[in-house]
């Protein structure tokens, strides 16, 4: 996160360092206790503005973060009144973590806005052998996956499609060392009425005519899914098991 025109004001009050900060991207207050292992760093932000550019991120190096010790990191108590991503309002953000003898426990992470409702919990720990383990339970709902992906800057591949997503994931590295090839767990995805865009329609529209699940639509003289570009669907649902990055249904 790059900060432009940053202004800082810190002062000591008892056993706490209190600060105010402001920039084009973030504005708020922070409290840093002297006894960080026992007390969380507390931040209350009026706004947080992030830029996200979809693409091919740099591939994490294997065990690149193995030198980090999560048990030495402070717990966090963070609330953001208004979170913006690419200039779009994503609502309120909350993050609460707890310090444990072996690392960090993510008690609450939530983002609640018009396009996205997200909640997560998890942990980041370090074993006696020095290995790291990350676990994440993530749930997400959106009234329109198409609009959500558009707000995040992705190409327009899908239209409408209310979405539900649940997952329980773990991998043997830090959160920053996440890689698809070490991912284990379960994923469930459910999409409501929507349309895949920029798809060669041909055979897909033929199946759309024959599919018994859309017979009612045909009887009501609704052929909108055949007339618009792409491939319409009433619902899409799937569950996957992940084992070292390989997915099984």
PDB file of C-alpha atoms in Angstrom:
ATOM      1  CA  UNK A   1       0.000   0.000   0.000  1.00  0.00           C
ATOM      2  CA  UNK A   2       1.640   3.232  -1.178  1.00  0.00           C
ATOM      3  CA  UNK A   3       0.714   6.314   0.859  1.00  0.00           C
ATOM      4  CA  UNK A   4       0.635   9.744  -0.786  1.00  0.00           C
ATOM      5  CA  UNK A   5       0.855  13.019   1.180  1.00  0.00           C
ATOM      6  CA  UNK A   6       1.142  11.178   4.488  1.00  0.00           C
ATOM      7  CA  UNK A   7       0.663  13.181   7.685  1.00  0.00           C
ATOM      8  CA  UNK A   8       1.540  11.619  11.094  1.00  0.00           C
ATOM      9  CA  UNK A   9       1.005  12.796  14.660  1.00  0.00           C
ATOM     10  CA  UNK A  10       2.060  10.504  17.543  1.00  0.00           C
ATOM     11  CA  UNK A  11       2.082  11.145  21.268  1.00  0.00           C
ATOM     12  CA  UNK A  12       2.668   8.984  24.347  1.00  0.00           C
ATOM     13  CA  UNK A  13      -0.138   8.602  26.846  1.00  0.00           C
ATOM     14  CA  UNK A  14       0.747   6.325  29.777  1.00  0.00           C
ATOM     15  CA  UNK A  15       1.764   2.897  28.446  1.00  0.00           C
ATOM     16  CA  UNK A  16       0.275   3.584  25.039  1.00  0.00           C
ATOM     17  CA  UNK A  17       1.500   5.336  21.902  1.00  0.00           C
ATOM     18  CA  UNK A  18      -1.463   7.063  20.270  1.00  0.00           C
ATOM     19  CA  UNK A  19      -1.328   8.349  16.742  1.00  0.00           C
ATOM     20  CA  UNK A  20      -3.342  10.007  14.006  1.00  0.00           C
ATOM     21  CA  UNK A  21      -2.488   9.666  10.356  1.00  0.00           C
ATOM     22  CA  UNK A  22      -3.905  10.829   7.073  1.00  0.00           C
ATOM     23  CA  UNK A  23      -3.089  10.385   3.401  1.00  0.00           C
ATOM     24  CA  UNK A  24      -4.940  10.127   0.121  1.00  0.00           C
ATOM     25  CA  UNK A  25      -5.398   6.383   0.722  1.00  0.00           C
ATOM     26  CA  UNK A  26      -6.084   6.134   4.473  1.00  0.00           C
ATOM     27  CA  UNK A  27      -7.236   8.198   7.438  1.00  0.00           C
ATOM     28  CA  UNK A  28      -7.663   7.235  11.052  1.00  0.00           C
ATOM     29  CA  UNK A  29      -6.216   6.615  14.498  1.00  0.00           C
ATOM     30  CA  UNK A  30      -3.932   3.927  15.932  1.00  0.00           C
ATOM     31  CA  UNK A  31      -2.951   2.787  19.429  1.00  0.00           C
ATOM     32  CA  UNK A  32       0.283   0.857  19.970  1.00  0.00           C
ATOM     33  CA  UNK A  33       0.688  -0.631  23.476  1.00  0.00           C
ATOM     34  CA  UNK A  34       4.034  -1.079  25.189  1.00  0.00           C
ATOM     35  CA  UNK A  35       3.175  -4.693  25.991  1.00  0.00           C
ATOM     36  CA  UNK A  36       2.431  -5.868  22.450  1.00  0.00           C
ATOM     37  CA  UNK A  37       2.443  -9.638  23.199  1.00  0.00           C
ATOM     38  CA  UNK A  38      -0.400  -9.116  25.693  1.00  0.00           C
ATOM     39  CA  UNK A  39      -2.393  -6.362  23.994  1.00  0.00           C
ATOM     40  CA  UNK A  40      -3.410  -5.832  20.357  1.00  0.00           C
ATOM     41  CA  UNK A  41      -2.484  -2.948  18.131  1.00  0.00           C
ATOM     42  CA  UNK A  42      -5.782  -1.086  17.747  1.00  0.00           C
ATOM     43  CA  UNK A  43      -6.685   0.943  14.653  1.00  0.00           C
ATOM     44  CA  UNK A  44      -9.882   2.800  13.766  1.00  0.00           C
ATOM     45  CA  UNK A  45      -9.963   4.087  10.208  1.00  0.00           C
ATOM     46  CA  UNK A  46     -12.478   6.426   8.624  1.00  0.00           C
ATOM     47  CA  UNK A  47     -11.484   5.299   5.167  1.00  0.00           C
ATOM     48  CA  UNK A  48      -9.153   2.917   3.360  1.00  0.00           C
ATOM     49  CA  UNK A  49      -8.620   3.125  -0.385  1.00  0.00           C
ATOM     50  CA  UNK A  50      -6.994   0.198  -2.204  1.00  0.00           C
ATOM     51  CA  UNK A  51      -6.156  -0.427  -5.838  1.00  0.00           C
ATOM     52  CA  UNK A  52      -6.446  -3.944  -7.213  1.00  0.00           C
ATOM     53  CA  UNK A  53      -5.268  -4.894 -10.698  1.00  0.00           C
ATOM     54  CA  UNK A  54      -6.126  -8.445 -11.799  1.00  0.00           C
ATOM     55  CA  UNK A  55      -3.332 -10.214 -13.591  1.00  0.00           C
ATOM     56  CA  UNK A  56      -0.537 -12.676 -13.046  1.00  0.00           C
ATOM     57  CA  UNK A  57       1.032 -11.964  -9.644  1.00  0.00           C
ATOM     58  CA  UNK A  58       4.625 -12.836  -8.957  1.00  0.00           C
ATOM     59  CA  UNK A  59       4.836 -16.489  -8.025  1.00  0.00           C
ATOM     60  CA  UNK A  60       5.775 -16.837  -4.349  1.00  0.00           C
ATOM     61  CA  UNK A  61       9.089 -18.526  -3.742  1.00  0.00           C
ATOM     62  CA  UNK A  62       8.933 -21.818  -1.906  1.00  0.00           C
ATOM     63  CA  UNK A  63       9.326 -21.206   1.819  1.00  0.00           C
ATOM     64  CA  UNK A  64      10.104 -17.569   1.032  1.00  0.00           C
ATOM     65  CA  UNK A  65       8.529 -16.450   4.319  1.00  0.00           C
ATOM     66  CA  UNK A  66       9.816 -19.292   6.505  1.00  0.00           C
ATOM     67  CA  UNK A  67      12.011 -16.882   8.469  1.00  0.00           C
ATOM     68  CA  UNK A  68       8.927 -15.002   9.746  1.00  0.00           C
ATOM     69  CA  UNK A  69       7.723 -16.066  13.192  1.00  0.00           C
ATOM     70  CA  UNK A  70       3.978 -15.458  13.630  1.00  0.00           C
ATOM     71  CA  UNK A  71       4.284 -15.858  17.408  1.00  0.00           C
ATOM     72  CA  UNK A  72       6.331 -12.642  17.479  1.00  0.00           C
ATOM     73  CA  UNK A  73       3.770 -10.581  15.557  1.00  0.00           C
ATOM     74  CA  UNK A  74       1.257  -8.375  17.396  1.00  0.00           C
ATOM     75  CA  UNK A  75      -2.454  -9.089  17.543  1.00  0.00           C
ATOM     76  CA  UNK A  76      -4.583  -6.685  15.510  1.00  0.00           C
ATOM     77  CA  UNK A  77      -7.908  -4.998  16.247  1.00  0.00           C
ATOM     78  CA  UNK A  78      -8.882  -3.107  13.102  1.00  0.00           C
ATOM     79  CA  UNK A  79     -12.111  -1.435  11.996  1.00  0.00           C
ATOM     80  CA  UNK A  80     -12.589   0.522   8.780  1.00  0.00           C
ATOM     81  CA  UNK A  81     -15.723   2.615   8.321  1.00  0.00           C
ATOM     82  CA  UNK A  82     -15.448   2.861   4.529  1.00  0.00           C
ATOM     83  CA  UNK A  83     -13.356   0.563   2.354  1.00  0.00           C
ATOM     84  CA  UNK A  84     -12.806   1.417  -1.299  1.00  0.00           C
ATOM     85  CA  UNK A  85     -11.325  -0.869  -3.947  1.00  0.00           C
ATOM     86  CA  UNK A  86     -10.627   0.659  -7.347  1.00  0.00           C
ATOM     87  CA  UNK A  87     -12.793   3.612  -6.329  1.00  0.00           C
ATOM     88  CA  UNK A  88     -15.804   1.386  -5.530  1.00  0.00           C
ATOM     89  CA  UNK A  89     -17.387   1.310  -2.072  1.00  0.00           C
ATOM     90  CA  UNK A  90     -17.015  -2.137  -0.468  1.00  0.00           C
ATOM     91  CA  UNK A  91     -18.405  -1.116   2.909  1.00  0.00           C
ATOM     92  CA  UNK A  92     -17.167  -1.760   6.430  1.00  0.00           C
ATOM     93  CA  UNK A  93     -14.129  -3.911   7.203  1.00  0.00           C
ATOM     94  CA  UNK A  94     -13.242  -5.585  10.484  1.00  0.00           C
ATOM     95  CA  UNK A  95     -10.188  -7.656  11.406  1.00  0.00           C
ATOM     96  CA  UNK A  96      -9.508  -9.109  14.847  1.00  0.00           C
ATOM     97  CA  UNK A  97      -6.591 -11.436  15.509  1.00  0.00           C
ATOM     98  CA  UNK A  98      -5.339 -13.026  18.720  1.00  0.00           C
ATOM     99  CA  UNK A  99      -1.781 -13.806  19.713  1.00  0.00           C
ATOM    100  CA  UNK A 100      -1.167 -17.479  20.569  1.00  0.00           C
ATOM    101  CA  UNK A 101       1.975 -19.292  21.821  1.00  0.00           C
ATOM    102  CA  UNK A 102       2.571 -20.754  18.335  1.00  0.00           C
ATOM    103  CA  UNK A 103       1.396 -17.877  16.143  1.00  0.00           C
ATOM    104  CA  UNK A 104      -1.735 -15.962  15.266  1.00  0.00           C
ATOM    105  CA  UNK A 105      -5.434 -16.791  15.318  1.00  0.00           C
ATOM    106  CA  UNK A 106      -7.676 -14.856  12.943  1.00  0.00           C
ATOM    107  CA  UNK A 107     -10.836 -14.588  15.007  1.00  0.00           C
ATOM    108  CA  UNK A 108     -12.785 -12.327  12.651  1.00  0.00           C
ATOM    109  CA  UNK A 109     -12.344 -10.897   9.203  1.00  0.00           C
ATOM    110  CA  UNK A 110     -15.396  -9.385   7.556  1.00  0.00           C
ATOM    111  CA  UNK A 111     -16.197  -7.076   4.681  1.00  0.00           C
ATOM    112  CA  UNK A 112     -19.803  -5.959   4.327  1.00  0.00           C
ATOM    113  CA  UNK A 113     -20.853  -3.847   1.364  1.00  0.00           C
ATOM    114  CA  UNK A 114     -23.371  -3.555  -1.425  1.00  0.00           C
ATOM    115  CA  UNK A 115     -21.666  -6.006  -3.791  1.00  0.00           C
ATOM    116  CA  UNK A 116     -19.945  -8.343  -1.366  1.00  0.00           C
ATOM    117  CA  UNK A 117     -20.492  -9.869   2.062  1.00  0.00           C
ATOM    118  CA  UNK A 118     -17.401 -11.764   3.189  1.00  0.00           C
ATOM    119  CA  UNK A 119     -16.428 -13.411   6.464  1.00  0.00           C
ATOM    120  CA  UNK A 120     -13.364 -15.443   7.393  1.00  0.00           C
ATOM    121  CA  UNK A 121     -11.480 -16.974  10.288  1.00  0.00           C
ATOM    122  CA  UNK A 122      -8.282 -18.960  10.479  1.00  0.00           C
ATOM    123  CA  UNK A 123      -4.827 -19.343  11.938  1.00  0.00           C
ATOM    124  CA  UNK A 124      -1.117 -19.013  11.158  1.00  0.00           C
ATOM    125  CA  UNK A 125       1.197 -21.099  13.287  1.00  0.00           C
ATOM    126  CA  UNK A 126       4.789 -22.258  13.446  1.00  0.00           C
ATOM    127  CA  UNK A 127       5.724 -25.783  14.557  1.00  0.00           C
ATOM    128  CA  UNK A 128       8.656 -26.797  16.746  1.00  0.00           C
ATOM    129  CA  UNK A 129      10.371 -28.028  13.578  1.00  0.00           C
ATOM    130  CA  UNK A 130      10.141 -24.533  12.097  1.00  0.00           C
ATOM    131  CA  UNK A 131       7.458 -25.357   9.520  1.00  0.00           C
ATOM    132  CA  UNK A 132       4.529 -23.027   9.053  1.00  0.00           C
ATOM    133  CA  UNK A 133       0.859 -23.891   8.706  1.00  0.00           C
ATOM    134  CA  UNK A 134      -1.989 -21.635   7.542  1.00  0.00           C
ATOM    135  CA  UNK A 135      -5.705 -22.394   7.809  1.00  0.00           C
ATOM    136  CA  UNK A 136      -8.600 -20.387   6.430  1.00  0.00           C
ATOM    137  CA  UNK A 137     -12.366 -20.714   6.612  1.00  0.00           C
ATOM    138  CA  UNK A 138     -13.955 -18.336   4.115  1.00  0.00           C
ATOM    139  CA  UNK A 139     -17.570 -17.583   3.199  1.00  0.00           C
ATOM    140  CA  UNK A 140     -18.727 -15.107   0.587  1.00  0.00           C
ATOM    141  CA  UNK A 141     -22.055 -14.019  -0.886  1.00  0.00           C
ATOM    142  CA  UNK A 142     -22.796 -11.536  -3.638  1.00  0.00           C
ATOM    143  CA  UNK A 143     -26.047 -10.392  -5.242  1.00  0.00           C
ATOM    144  CA  UNK A 144     -24.244 -10.274  -8.599  1.00  0.00           C
ATOM    145  CA  UNK A 145     -20.938 -12.012  -9.260  1.00  0.00           C
ATOM    146  CA  UNK A 146     -20.807 -10.263 -12.636  1.00  0.00           C
ATOM    147  CA  UNK A 147     -20.986  -6.791 -11.088  1.00  0.00           C
ATOM    148  CA  UNK A 148     -18.525  -7.772  -8.349  1.00  0.00           C
ATOM    149  CA  UNK A 149     -15.881  -8.960 -10.812  1.00  0.00           C
ATOM    150  CA  UNK A 150     -16.457  -5.835 -12.895  1.00  0.00           C
ATOM    151  CA  UNK A 151     -15.857  -3.619  -9.830  1.00  0.00           C
ATOM    152  CA  UNK A 152     -12.633  -5.531  -9.129  1.00  0.00           C
ATOM    153  CA  UNK A 153     -11.391  -4.847 -12.661  1.00  0.00           C
ATOM    154  CA  UNK A 154     -11.806  -8.281 -14.214  1.00  0.00           C
ATOM    155  CA  UNK A 155     -12.903  -8.714 -17.849  1.00  0.00           C
ATOM    156  CA  UNK A 156     -16.645  -9.097 -18.340  1.00  0.00           C
ATOM    157  CA  UNK A 157     -16.946 -12.889 -18.416  1.00  0.00           C
ATOM    158  CA  UNK A 158     -20.238 -13.260 -16.560  1.00  0.00           C
ATOM    159  CA  UNK A 159     -23.461 -11.305 -16.082  1.00  0.00           C
ATOM    160  CA  UNK A 160     -25.725 -11.238 -13.032  1.00  0.00           C
ATOM    161  CA  UNK A 161     -25.310 -14.590 -11.171  1.00  0.00           C
ATOM    162  CA  UNK A 162     -25.980 -14.280  -7.420  1.00  0.00           C
ATOM    163  CA  UNK A 163     -23.159 -16.210  -5.780  1.00  0.00           C
ATOM    164  CA  UNK A 164     -22.426 -18.210  -2.635  1.00  0.00           C
ATOM    165  CA  UNK A 165     -18.924 -19.463  -1.871  1.00  0.00           C
ATOM    166  CA  UNK A 166     -17.709 -21.480   1.121  1.00  0.00           C
ATOM    167  CA  UNK A 167     -14.290 -22.978   1.697  1.00  0.00           C
ATOM    168  CA  UNK A 168     -12.094 -24.624   4.300  1.00  0.00           C
ATOM    169  CA  UNK A 169      -8.473 -24.410   3.198  1.00  0.00           C
ATOM    170  CA  UNK A 170      -5.023 -25.115   4.602  1.00  0.00           C
ATOM    171  CA  UNK A 171      -1.455 -25.027   3.286  1.00  0.00           C
ATOM    172  CA  UNK A 172       1.996 -25.613   4.750  1.00  0.00           C
ATOM    173  CA  UNK A 173       3.428 -22.110   4.594  1.00  0.00           C
ATOM    174  CA  UNK A 174       2.634 -18.609   5.770  1.00  0.00           C
ATOM    175  CA  UNK A 175      -0.354 -16.676   4.348  1.00  0.00           C
ATOM    176  CA  UNK A 176       2.092 -14.775   2.140  1.00  0.00           C
ATOM    177  CA  UNK A 177       3.536 -18.075   0.903  1.00  0.00           C
ATOM    178  CA  UNK A 178       0.189 -19.238  -0.499  1.00  0.00           C
ATOM    179  CA  UNK A 179       0.521 -21.228  -3.729  1.00  0.00           C
ATOM    180  CA  UNK A 180      -2.107 -23.290  -5.574  1.00  0.00           C
ATOM    181  CA  UNK A 181       0.136 -26.371  -5.647  1.00  0.00           C
ATOM    182  CA  UNK A 182       0.204 -26.698  -1.826  1.00  0.00           C
ATOM    183  CA  UNK A 183      -3.481 -26.030  -1.231  1.00  0.00           C
ATOM    184  CA  UNK A 184      -5.682 -28.578   0.583  1.00  0.00           C
ATOM    185  CA  UNK A 185      -9.309 -28.454   1.681  1.00  0.00           C
ATOM    186  CA  UNK A 186     -12.857 -28.148   0.396  1.00  0.00           C
ATOM    187  CA  UNK A 187     -14.633 -25.571  -1.785  1.00  0.00           C
ATOM    188  CA  UNK A 188     -18.350 -25.177  -2.476  1.00  0.00           C
ATOM    189  CA  UNK A 189     -19.696 -22.778  -5.112  1.00  0.00           C
ATOM    190  CA  UNK A 190     -23.294 -21.953  -6.024  1.00  0.00           C
ATOM    191  CA  UNK A 191     -24.408 -19.483  -8.706  1.00  0.00           C
ATOM    192  CA  UNK A 192     -27.940 -18.327  -9.408  1.00  0.00           C
ATOM    193  CA  UNK A 193     -29.501 -17.090 -12.636  1.00  0.00           C
ATOM    194  CA  UNK A 194     -26.888 -15.545 -14.898  1.00  0.00           C
ATOM    195  CA  UNK A 195     -25.084 -15.656 -18.206  1.00  0.00           C
ATOM    196  CA  UNK A 196     -21.575 -16.514 -19.341  1.00  0.00           C
ATOM    197  CA  UNK A 197     -20.447 -13.869 -21.821  1.00  0.00           C
ATOM    198  CA  UNK A 198     -18.138 -14.060 -24.821  1.00  0.00           C
ATOM    199  CA  UNK A 199     -18.771 -17.813 -25.113  1.00  0.00           C
ATOM    200  CA  UNK A 200     -19.117 -19.549 -28.469  1.00  0.00           C
ATOM    201  CA  UNK A 201     -22.863 -20.199 -28.160  1.00  0.00           C
ATOM    202  CA  UNK A 202     -23.500 -22.854 -30.862  1.00  0.00           C
ATOM    203  CA  UNK A 203     -24.064 -26.154 -29.108  1.00  0.00           C
ATOM    204  CA  UNK A 204     -24.721 -24.437 -25.764  1.00  0.00           C
ATOM    205  CA  UNK A 205     -27.843 -22.767 -27.105  1.00  0.00           C
ATOM    206  CA  UNK A 206     -29.023 -26.004 -28.623  1.00  0.00           C
ATOM    207  CA  UNK A 207     -28.803 -27.633 -25.181  1.00  0.00           C
ATOM    208  CA  UNK A 208     -30.600 -24.588 -23.799  1.00  0.00           C
ATOM    209  CA  UNK A 209     -33.534 -25.322 -26.087  1.00  0.00           C
ATOM    210  CA  UNK A 210     -33.678 -28.989 -25.046  1.00  0.00           C
ATOM    211  CA  UNK A 211     -32.986 -28.633 -21.318  1.00  0.00           C
ATOM    212  CA  UNK A 212     -36.084 -29.650 -19.351  1.00  0.00           C
ATOM    213  CA  UNK A 213     -35.141 -27.304 -16.491  1.00  0.00           C
ATOM    214  CA  UNK A 214     -35.881 -24.279 -18.696  1.00  0.00           C
ATOM    215  CA  UNK A 215     -39.106 -25.611 -20.185  1.00  0.00           C
ATOM    216  CA  UNK A 216     -41.171 -23.218 -18.098  1.00  0.00           C
ATOM    217  CA  UNK A 217     -39.216 -20.296 -19.530  1.00  0.00           C
ATOM    218  CA  UNK A 218     -39.930 -21.489 -23.070  1.00  0.00           C
ATOM    219  CA  UNK A 219     -43.649 -21.919 -22.352  1.00  0.00           C
ATOM    220  CA  UNK A 220     -43.769 -18.330 -21.118  1.00  0.00           C
ATOM    221  CA  UNK A 221     -42.257 -17.257 -24.465  1.00  0.00           C
ATOM    222  CA  UNK A 222     -39.020 -16.146 -22.783  1.00  0.00           C
ATOM    223  CA  UNK A 223     -36.111 -16.741 -25.176  1.00  0.00           C
ATOM    224  CA  UNK A 224     -33.885 -13.942 -23.827  1.00  0.00           C
ATOM    225  CA  UNK A 225     -31.075 -16.371 -22.975  1.00  0.00           C
ATOM    226  CA  UNK A 226     -30.917 -17.460 -26.616  1.00  0.00           C
ATOM    227  CA  UNK A 227     -31.071 -13.981 -28.083  1.00  0.00           C
ATOM    228  CA  UNK A 228     -28.339 -12.391 -25.988  1.00  0.00           C
ATOM    229  CA  UNK A 229     -24.652 -12.984 -26.543  1.00  0.00           C
ATOM    230  CA  UNK A 230     -23.210 -15.809 -24.469  1.00  0.00           C
ATOM    231  CA  UNK A 231     -24.675 -18.796 -22.656  1.00  0.00           C
ATOM    232  CA  UNK A 232     -27.398 -18.377 -20.015  1.00  0.00           C
ATOM    233  CA  UNK A 233     -27.896 -20.639 -17.005  1.00  0.00           C
ATOM    234  CA  UNK A 234     -30.457 -21.000 -14.229  1.00  0.00           C
ATOM    235  CA  UNK A 235     -27.947 -22.254 -11.666  1.00  0.00           C
ATOM    236  CA  UNK A 236     -24.454 -23.658 -11.345  1.00  0.00           C
ATOM    237  CA  UNK A 237     -23.361 -25.608  -8.277  1.00  0.00           C
ATOM    238  CA  UNK A 238     -20.284 -27.628  -7.447  1.00  0.00           C
ATOM    239  CA  UNK A 239     -18.134 -28.984  -4.636  1.00  0.00           C
ATOM    240  CA  UNK A 240     -14.422 -29.747  -4.820  1.00  0.00           C
ATOM    241  CA  UNK A 241     -11.837 -31.506  -2.692  1.00  0.00           C
ATOM    242  CA  UNK A 242      -8.334 -30.088  -2.938  1.00  0.00           C
ATOM    243  CA  UNK A 243      -5.220 -32.212  -2.370  1.00  0.00           C
ATOM    244  CA  UNK A 244      -1.863 -30.507  -2.921  1.00  0.00           C
ATOM    245  CA  UNK A 245      -3.429 -28.248  -5.526  1.00  0.00           C
ATOM    246  CA  UNK A 246      -5.309 -30.979  -7.409  1.00  0.00           C
ATOM    247  CA  UNK A 247      -9.122 -30.651  -7.440  1.00  0.00           C
ATOM    248  CA  UNK A 248     -11.490 -33.619  -7.238  1.00  0.00           C
ATOM    249  CA  UNK A 249     -15.269 -33.545  -7.502  1.00  0.00           C
TER     250      UNK A 249
END
